PDB file of C-alpha atoms in Angstrom:
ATOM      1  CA  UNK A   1      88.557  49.893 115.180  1.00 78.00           C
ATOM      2  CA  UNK A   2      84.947  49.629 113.992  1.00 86.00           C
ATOM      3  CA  UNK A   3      81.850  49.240 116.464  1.00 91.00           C
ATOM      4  CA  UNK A   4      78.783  48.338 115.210  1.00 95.00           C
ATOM      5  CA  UNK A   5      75.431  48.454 117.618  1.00 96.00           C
ATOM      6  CA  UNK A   6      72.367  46.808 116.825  1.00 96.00           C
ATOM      7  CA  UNK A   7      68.619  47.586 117.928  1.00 97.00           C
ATOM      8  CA  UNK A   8      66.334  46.278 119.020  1.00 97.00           C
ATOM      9  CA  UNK A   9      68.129  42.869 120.494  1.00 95.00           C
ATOM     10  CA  UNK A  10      64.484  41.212 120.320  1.00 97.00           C
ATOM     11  CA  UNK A  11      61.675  41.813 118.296  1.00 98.00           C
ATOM     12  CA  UNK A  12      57.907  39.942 118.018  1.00 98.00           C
ATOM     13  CA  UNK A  13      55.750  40.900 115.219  1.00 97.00           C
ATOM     14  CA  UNK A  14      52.642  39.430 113.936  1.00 97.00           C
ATOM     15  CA  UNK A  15      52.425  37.678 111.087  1.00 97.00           C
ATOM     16  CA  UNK A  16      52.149  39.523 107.461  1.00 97.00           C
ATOM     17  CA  UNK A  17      53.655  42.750 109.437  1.00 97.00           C
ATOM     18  CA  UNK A  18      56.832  44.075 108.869  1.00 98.00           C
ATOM     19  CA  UNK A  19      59.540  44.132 111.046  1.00 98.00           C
ATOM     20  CA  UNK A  20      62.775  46.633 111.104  1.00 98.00           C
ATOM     21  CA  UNK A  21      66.116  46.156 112.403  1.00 98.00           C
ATOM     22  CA  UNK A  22      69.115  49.067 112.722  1.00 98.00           C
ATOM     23  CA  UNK A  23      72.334  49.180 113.032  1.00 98.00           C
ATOM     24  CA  UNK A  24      74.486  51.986 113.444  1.00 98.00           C
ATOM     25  CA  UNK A  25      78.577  51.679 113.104  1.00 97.00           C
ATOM     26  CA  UNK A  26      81.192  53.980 113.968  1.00 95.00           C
ATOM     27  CA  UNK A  27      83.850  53.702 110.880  1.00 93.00           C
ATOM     28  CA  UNK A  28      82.942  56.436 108.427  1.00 92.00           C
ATOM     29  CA  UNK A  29      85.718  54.509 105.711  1.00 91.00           C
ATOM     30  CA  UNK A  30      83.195  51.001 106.276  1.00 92.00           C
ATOM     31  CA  UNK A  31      82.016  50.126 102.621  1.00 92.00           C
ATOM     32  CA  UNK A  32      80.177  46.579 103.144  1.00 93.00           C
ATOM     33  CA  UNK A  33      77.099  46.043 104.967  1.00 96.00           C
ATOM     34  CA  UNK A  34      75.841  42.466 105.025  1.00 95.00           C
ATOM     35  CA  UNK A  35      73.190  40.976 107.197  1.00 97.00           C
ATOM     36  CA  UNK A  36      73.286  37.187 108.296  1.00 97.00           C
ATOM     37  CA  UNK A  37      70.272  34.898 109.863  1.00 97.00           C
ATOM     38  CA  UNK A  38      71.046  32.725 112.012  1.00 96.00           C
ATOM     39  CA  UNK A  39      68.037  29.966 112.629  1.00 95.00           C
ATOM     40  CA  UNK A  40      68.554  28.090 115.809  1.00 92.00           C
ATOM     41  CA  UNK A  41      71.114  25.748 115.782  1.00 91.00           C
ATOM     42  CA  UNK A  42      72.105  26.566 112.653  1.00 94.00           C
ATOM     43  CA  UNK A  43      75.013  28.471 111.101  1.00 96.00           C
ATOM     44  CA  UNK A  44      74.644  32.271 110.115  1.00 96.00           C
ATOM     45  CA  UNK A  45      74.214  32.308 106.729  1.00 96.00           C
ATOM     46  CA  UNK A  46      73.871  35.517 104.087  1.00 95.00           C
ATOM     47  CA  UNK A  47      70.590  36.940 103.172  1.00 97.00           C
ATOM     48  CA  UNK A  48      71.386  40.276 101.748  1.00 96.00           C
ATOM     49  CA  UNK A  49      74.245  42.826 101.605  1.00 95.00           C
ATOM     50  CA  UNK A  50      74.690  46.192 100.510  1.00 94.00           C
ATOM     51  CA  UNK A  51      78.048  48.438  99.404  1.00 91.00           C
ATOM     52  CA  UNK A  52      78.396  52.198 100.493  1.00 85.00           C
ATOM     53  CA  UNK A  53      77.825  53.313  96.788  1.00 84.00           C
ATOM     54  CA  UNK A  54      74.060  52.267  96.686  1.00 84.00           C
ATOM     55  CA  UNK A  55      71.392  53.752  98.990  1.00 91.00           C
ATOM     56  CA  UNK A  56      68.800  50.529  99.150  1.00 94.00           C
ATOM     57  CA  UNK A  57      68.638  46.968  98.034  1.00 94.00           C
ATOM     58  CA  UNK A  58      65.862  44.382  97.521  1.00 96.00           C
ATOM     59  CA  UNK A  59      65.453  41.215  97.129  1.00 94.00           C
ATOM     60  CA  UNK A  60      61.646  39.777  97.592  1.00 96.00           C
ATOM     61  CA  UNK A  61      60.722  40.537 100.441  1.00 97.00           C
ATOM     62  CA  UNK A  62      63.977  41.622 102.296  1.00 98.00           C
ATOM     63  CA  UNK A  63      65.274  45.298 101.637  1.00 97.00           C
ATOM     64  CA  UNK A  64      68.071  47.229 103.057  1.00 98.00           C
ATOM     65  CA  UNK A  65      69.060  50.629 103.380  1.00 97.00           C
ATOM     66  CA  UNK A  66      71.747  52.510 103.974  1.00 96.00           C
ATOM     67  CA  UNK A  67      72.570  56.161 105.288  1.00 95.00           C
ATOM     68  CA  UNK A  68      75.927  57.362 105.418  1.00 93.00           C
ATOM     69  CA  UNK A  69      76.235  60.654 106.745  1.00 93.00           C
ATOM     70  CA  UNK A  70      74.005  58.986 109.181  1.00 94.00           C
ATOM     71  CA  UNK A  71      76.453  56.365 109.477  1.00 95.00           C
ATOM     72  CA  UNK A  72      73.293  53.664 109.950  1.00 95.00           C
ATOM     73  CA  UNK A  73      71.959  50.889 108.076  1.00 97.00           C
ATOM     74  CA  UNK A  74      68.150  49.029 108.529  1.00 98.00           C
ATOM     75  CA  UNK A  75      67.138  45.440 107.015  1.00 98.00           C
ATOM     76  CA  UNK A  76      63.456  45.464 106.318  1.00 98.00           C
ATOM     77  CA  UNK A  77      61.287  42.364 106.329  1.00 98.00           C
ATOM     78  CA  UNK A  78      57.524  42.812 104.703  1.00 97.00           C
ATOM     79  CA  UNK A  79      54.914  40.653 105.267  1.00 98.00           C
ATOM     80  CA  UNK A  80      56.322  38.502 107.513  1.00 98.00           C
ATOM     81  CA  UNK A  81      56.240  34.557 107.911  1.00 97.00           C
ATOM     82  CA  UNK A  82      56.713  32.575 110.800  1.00 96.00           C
ATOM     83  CA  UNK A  83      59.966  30.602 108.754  1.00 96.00           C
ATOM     84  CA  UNK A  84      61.280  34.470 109.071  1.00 97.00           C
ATOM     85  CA  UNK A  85      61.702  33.934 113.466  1.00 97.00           C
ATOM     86  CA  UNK A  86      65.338  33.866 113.717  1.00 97.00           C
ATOM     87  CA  UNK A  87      68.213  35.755 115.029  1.00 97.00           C
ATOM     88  CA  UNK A  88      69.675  38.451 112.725  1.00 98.00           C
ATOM     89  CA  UNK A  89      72.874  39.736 112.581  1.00 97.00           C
ATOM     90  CA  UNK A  90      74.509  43.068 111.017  1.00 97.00           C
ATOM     91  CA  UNK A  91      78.080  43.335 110.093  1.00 95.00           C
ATOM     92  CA  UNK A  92      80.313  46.136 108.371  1.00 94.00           C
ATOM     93  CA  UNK A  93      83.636  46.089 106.514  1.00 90.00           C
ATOM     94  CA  UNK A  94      86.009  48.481 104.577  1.00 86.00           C
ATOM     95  CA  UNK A  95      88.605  47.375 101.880  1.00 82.00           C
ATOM     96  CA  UNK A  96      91.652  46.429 103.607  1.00 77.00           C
ATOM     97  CA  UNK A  97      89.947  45.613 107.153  1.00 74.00           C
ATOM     98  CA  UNK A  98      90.102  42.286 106.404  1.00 73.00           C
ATOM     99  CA  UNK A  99      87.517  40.849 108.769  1.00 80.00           C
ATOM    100  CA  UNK A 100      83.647  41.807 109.464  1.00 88.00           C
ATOM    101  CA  UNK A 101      82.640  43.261 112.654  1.00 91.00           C
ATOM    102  CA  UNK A 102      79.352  42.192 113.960  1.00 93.00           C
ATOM    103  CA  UNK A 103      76.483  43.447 115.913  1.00 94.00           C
ATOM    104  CA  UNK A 104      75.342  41.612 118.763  1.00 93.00           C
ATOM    105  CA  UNK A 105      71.974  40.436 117.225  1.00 95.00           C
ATOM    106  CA  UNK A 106      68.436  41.147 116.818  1.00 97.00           C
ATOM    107  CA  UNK A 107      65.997  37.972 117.983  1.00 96.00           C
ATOM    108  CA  UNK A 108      62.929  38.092 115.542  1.00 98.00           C
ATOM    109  CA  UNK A 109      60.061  36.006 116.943  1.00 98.00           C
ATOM    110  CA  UNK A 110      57.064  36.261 114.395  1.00 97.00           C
ATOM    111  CA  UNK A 111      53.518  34.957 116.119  1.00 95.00           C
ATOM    112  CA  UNK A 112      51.121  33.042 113.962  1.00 91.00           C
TER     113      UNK A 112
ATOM    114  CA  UNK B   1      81.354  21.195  97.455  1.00 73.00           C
ATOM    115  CA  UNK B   2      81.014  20.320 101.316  1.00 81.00           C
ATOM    116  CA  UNK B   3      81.836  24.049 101.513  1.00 94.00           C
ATOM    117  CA  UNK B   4      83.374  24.568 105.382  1.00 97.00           C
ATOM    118  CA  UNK B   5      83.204  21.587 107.403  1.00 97.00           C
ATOM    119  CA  UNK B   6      84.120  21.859 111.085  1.00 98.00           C
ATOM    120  CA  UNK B   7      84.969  19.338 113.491  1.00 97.00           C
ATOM    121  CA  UNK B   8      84.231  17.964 115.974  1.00 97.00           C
ATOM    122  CA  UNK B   9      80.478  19.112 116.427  1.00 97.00           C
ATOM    123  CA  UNK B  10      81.035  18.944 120.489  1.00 97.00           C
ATOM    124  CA  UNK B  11      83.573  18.310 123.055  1.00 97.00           C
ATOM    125  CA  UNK B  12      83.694  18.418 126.765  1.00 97.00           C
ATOM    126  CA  UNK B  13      87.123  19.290 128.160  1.00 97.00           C
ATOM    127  CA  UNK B  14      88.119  19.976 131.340  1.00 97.00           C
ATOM    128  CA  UNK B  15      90.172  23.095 132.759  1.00 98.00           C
ATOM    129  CA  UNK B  16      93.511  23.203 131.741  1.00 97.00           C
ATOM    130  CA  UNK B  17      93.025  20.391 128.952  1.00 97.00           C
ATOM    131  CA  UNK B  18      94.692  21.524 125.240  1.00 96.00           C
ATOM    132  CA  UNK B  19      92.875  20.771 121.931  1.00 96.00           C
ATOM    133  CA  UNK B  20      92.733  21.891 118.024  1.00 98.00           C
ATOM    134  CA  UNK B  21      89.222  22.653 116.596  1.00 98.00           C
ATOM    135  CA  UNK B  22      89.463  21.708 112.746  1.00 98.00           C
ATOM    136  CA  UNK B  23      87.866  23.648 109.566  1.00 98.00           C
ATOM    137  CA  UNK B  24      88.528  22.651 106.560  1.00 98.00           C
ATOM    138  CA  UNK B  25      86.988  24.545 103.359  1.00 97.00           C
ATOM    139  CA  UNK B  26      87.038  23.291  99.339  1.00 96.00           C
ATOM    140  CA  UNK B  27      86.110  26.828  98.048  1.00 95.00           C
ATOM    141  CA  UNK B  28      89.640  27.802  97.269  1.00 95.00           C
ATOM    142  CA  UNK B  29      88.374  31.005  99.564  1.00 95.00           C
ATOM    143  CA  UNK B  30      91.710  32.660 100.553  1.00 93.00           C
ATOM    144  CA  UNK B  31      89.758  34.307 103.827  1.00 93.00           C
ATOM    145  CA  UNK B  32      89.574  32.067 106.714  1.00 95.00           C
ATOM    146  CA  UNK B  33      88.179  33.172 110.133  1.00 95.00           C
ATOM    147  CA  UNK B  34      87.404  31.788 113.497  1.00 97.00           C
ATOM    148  CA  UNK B  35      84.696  32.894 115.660  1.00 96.00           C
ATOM    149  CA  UNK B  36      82.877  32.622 118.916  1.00 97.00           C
ATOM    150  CA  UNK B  37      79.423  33.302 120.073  1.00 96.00           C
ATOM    151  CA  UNK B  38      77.702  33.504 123.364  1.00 92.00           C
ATOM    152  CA  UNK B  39      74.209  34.810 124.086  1.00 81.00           C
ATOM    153  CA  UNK B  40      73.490  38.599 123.774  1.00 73.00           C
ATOM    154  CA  UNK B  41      77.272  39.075 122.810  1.00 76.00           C
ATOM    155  CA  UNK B  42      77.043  38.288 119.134  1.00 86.00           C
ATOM    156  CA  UNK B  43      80.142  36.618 116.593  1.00 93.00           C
ATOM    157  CA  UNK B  44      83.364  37.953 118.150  1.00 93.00           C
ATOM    158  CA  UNK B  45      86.357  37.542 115.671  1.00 93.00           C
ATOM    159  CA  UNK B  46      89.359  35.289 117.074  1.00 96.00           C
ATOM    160  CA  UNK B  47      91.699  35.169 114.503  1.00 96.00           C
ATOM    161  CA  UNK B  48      91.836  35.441 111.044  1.00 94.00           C
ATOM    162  CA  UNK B  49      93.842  34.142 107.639  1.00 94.00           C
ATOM    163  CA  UNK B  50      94.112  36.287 104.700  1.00 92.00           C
ATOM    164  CA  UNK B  51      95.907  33.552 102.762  1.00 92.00           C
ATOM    165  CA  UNK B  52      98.624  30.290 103.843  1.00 93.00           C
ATOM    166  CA  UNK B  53     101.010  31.446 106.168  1.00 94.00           C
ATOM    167  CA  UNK B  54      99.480  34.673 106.773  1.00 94.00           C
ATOM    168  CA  UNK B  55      97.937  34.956 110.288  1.00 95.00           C
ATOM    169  CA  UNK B  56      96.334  37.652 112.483  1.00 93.00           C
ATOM    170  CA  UNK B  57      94.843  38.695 116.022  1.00 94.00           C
ATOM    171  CA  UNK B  58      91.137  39.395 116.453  1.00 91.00           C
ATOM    172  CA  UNK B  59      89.008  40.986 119.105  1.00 90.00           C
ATOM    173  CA  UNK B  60      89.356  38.195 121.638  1.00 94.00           C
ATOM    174  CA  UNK B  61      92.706  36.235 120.518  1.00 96.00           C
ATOM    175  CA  UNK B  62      93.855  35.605 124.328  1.00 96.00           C
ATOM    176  CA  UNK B  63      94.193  31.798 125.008  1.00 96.00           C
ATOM    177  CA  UNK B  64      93.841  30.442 121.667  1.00 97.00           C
ATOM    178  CA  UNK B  65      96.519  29.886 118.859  1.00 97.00           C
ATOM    179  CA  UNK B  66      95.642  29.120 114.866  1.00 97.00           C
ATOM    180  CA  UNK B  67      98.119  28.177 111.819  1.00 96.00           C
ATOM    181  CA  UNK B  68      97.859  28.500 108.192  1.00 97.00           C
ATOM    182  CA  UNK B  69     100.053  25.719 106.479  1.00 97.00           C
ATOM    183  CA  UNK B  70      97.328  25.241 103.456  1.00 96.00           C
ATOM    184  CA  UNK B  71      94.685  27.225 101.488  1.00 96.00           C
ATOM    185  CA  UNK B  72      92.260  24.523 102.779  1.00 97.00           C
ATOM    186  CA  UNK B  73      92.599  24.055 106.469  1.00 97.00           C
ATOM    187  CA  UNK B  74      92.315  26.595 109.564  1.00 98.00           C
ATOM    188  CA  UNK B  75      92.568  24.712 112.818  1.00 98.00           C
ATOM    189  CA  UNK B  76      92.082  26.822 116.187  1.00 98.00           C
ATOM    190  CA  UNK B  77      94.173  25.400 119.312  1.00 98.00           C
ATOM    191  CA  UNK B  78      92.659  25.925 122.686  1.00 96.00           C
ATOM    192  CA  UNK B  79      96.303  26.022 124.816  1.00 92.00           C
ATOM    193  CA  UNK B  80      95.243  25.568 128.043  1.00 96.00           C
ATOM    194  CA  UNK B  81      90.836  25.627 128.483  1.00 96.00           C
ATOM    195  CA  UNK B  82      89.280  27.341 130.941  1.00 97.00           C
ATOM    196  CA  UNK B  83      85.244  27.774 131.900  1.00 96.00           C
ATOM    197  CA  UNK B  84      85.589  30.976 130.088  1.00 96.00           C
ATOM    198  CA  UNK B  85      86.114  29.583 126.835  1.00 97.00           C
ATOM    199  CA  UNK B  86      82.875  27.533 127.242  1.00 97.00           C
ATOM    200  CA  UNK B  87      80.845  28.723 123.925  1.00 97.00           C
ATOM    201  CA  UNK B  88      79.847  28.077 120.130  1.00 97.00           C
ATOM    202  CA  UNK B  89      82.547  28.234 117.705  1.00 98.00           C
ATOM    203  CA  UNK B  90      82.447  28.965 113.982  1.00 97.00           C
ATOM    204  CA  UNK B  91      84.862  29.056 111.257  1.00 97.00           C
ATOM    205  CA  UNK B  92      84.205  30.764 108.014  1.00 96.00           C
ATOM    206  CA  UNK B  93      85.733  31.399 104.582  1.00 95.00           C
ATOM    207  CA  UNK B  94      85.166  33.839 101.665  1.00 92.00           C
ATOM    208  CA  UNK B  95      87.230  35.095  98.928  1.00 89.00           C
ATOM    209  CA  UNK B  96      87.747  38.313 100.419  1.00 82.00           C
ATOM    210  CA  UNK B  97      87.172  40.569 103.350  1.00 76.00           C
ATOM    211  CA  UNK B  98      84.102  42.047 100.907  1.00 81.00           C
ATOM    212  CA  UNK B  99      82.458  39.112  99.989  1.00 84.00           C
ATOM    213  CA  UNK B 100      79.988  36.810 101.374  1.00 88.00           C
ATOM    214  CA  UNK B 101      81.501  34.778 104.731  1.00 91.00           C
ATOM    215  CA  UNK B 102      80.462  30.812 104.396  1.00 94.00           C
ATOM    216  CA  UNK B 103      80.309  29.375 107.621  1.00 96.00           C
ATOM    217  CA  UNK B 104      80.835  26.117 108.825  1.00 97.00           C
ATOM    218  CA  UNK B 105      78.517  24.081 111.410  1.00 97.00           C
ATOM    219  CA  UNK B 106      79.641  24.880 114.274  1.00 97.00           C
ATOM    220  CA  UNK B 107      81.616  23.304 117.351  1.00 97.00           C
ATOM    221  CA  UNK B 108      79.679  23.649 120.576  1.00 97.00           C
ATOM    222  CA  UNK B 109      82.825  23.550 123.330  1.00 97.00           C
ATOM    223  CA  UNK B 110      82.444  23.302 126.859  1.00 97.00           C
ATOM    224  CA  UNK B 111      84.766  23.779 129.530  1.00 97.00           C
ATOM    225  CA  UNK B 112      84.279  22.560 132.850  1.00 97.00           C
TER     226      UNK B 112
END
């Protein structure tokens, strides 16, 4: 099955820096690449995804990338806000898996 | 839409106690999926629903039992609880295993 790891599991950046996440996964055949935030308390909920035939996508101030023969893919947050401090989660997925496989998490903590 | 609603939001239950965690979803999504998180460990998939009547094992299915008699609803049955099931647990929905997951609110469950 498919293993996804995700690094760093915490993370503390000033404010207006940017901050990277990565994940690396395991199934070459994996096709769709979303990441999830999850404020606390709160439900995960989408904030960008990406499919294996583009190499970056951006939306604001949130890109992603993606490297396949690297088999690893990196959200990118620019100028960071303190409403950005959450926990973020990767995921992948092929056609036919039927079910996303997470990483375990990245806490983002951005300081004032 | 109240998109995925889950209830209830908490229970305490004590070892060996039985009990059905509801979701319910008016998306027409034909993906339905249960989860569970605990710190540092991430969203571990239970079970999953690609459509009614069609049901199938996760990564951590032991001690837990689900049912697909509508498009709508996706209850999870704890058979017997134990301490170890102590945790957050999400449902989510989305029209297919490539497509945005909506997740519900949560149920925070614990097990003493």
């Amino acid at each position: 099955g498919e293993n996804v790891e995700q690094h760093p599991s915490t993370l503390s950046v000033q404010e207006g820096d940017s901050a990277v996440i990565k994940c690396t996964y395991s199934d070459s055949a994996s096709n769709y690449f979303p990441w999830y935030k999850q404020e606390l308390g709160k439900r995960p909920q989408l904030i960008i995804d990406i499919r294996s035939n583009v190499g970056e996508k951006k939306d604001q101030r949130i890109a992603v990338t993606l490297n396949k023969t690297a088999k690893h893919f990196s959200l990118h947050i620019t100028e960071t806000q303190p409403e950005d401090s959450a926990v973020y989660f990767c995921a992948a997925s092929r056609t036919g898996r039927r079910a996303l496989t997470f990483g375990s998490g990245t806490r983002l903590q951005v300081q004032p | 839409n109240a998109g995925v609603t889950q209830t209830p939001k908490f229970q305490v239950l004590k070892t060996g106690q039985s009990m059905t965690l509801q979701c319910a979803q008016d998306m027409n999504h034909e993906y339905m999926s249960w989860y569970r998180q605990d710190p540092g460990m991430g969203l571990r998939l239970i079970h999953y629903s690609v459509g009614a009547g069609i049901t199938d094992q996760g990564e951590v299915p032991n001690g837990y039992n689900v049912s697909r008699s509508t498009t709508e609803d996706f209850p999870l049955r704890l058979l017997s609880a134990a301490p170890s099931q102590t945790s957050v647990y999400f449902c989510a929905s989305s029209p297919n295993e490539l497509e945005t997951q909506y997740f519900g609110p949560g149920t925070r469950l614990l097990v003493l």
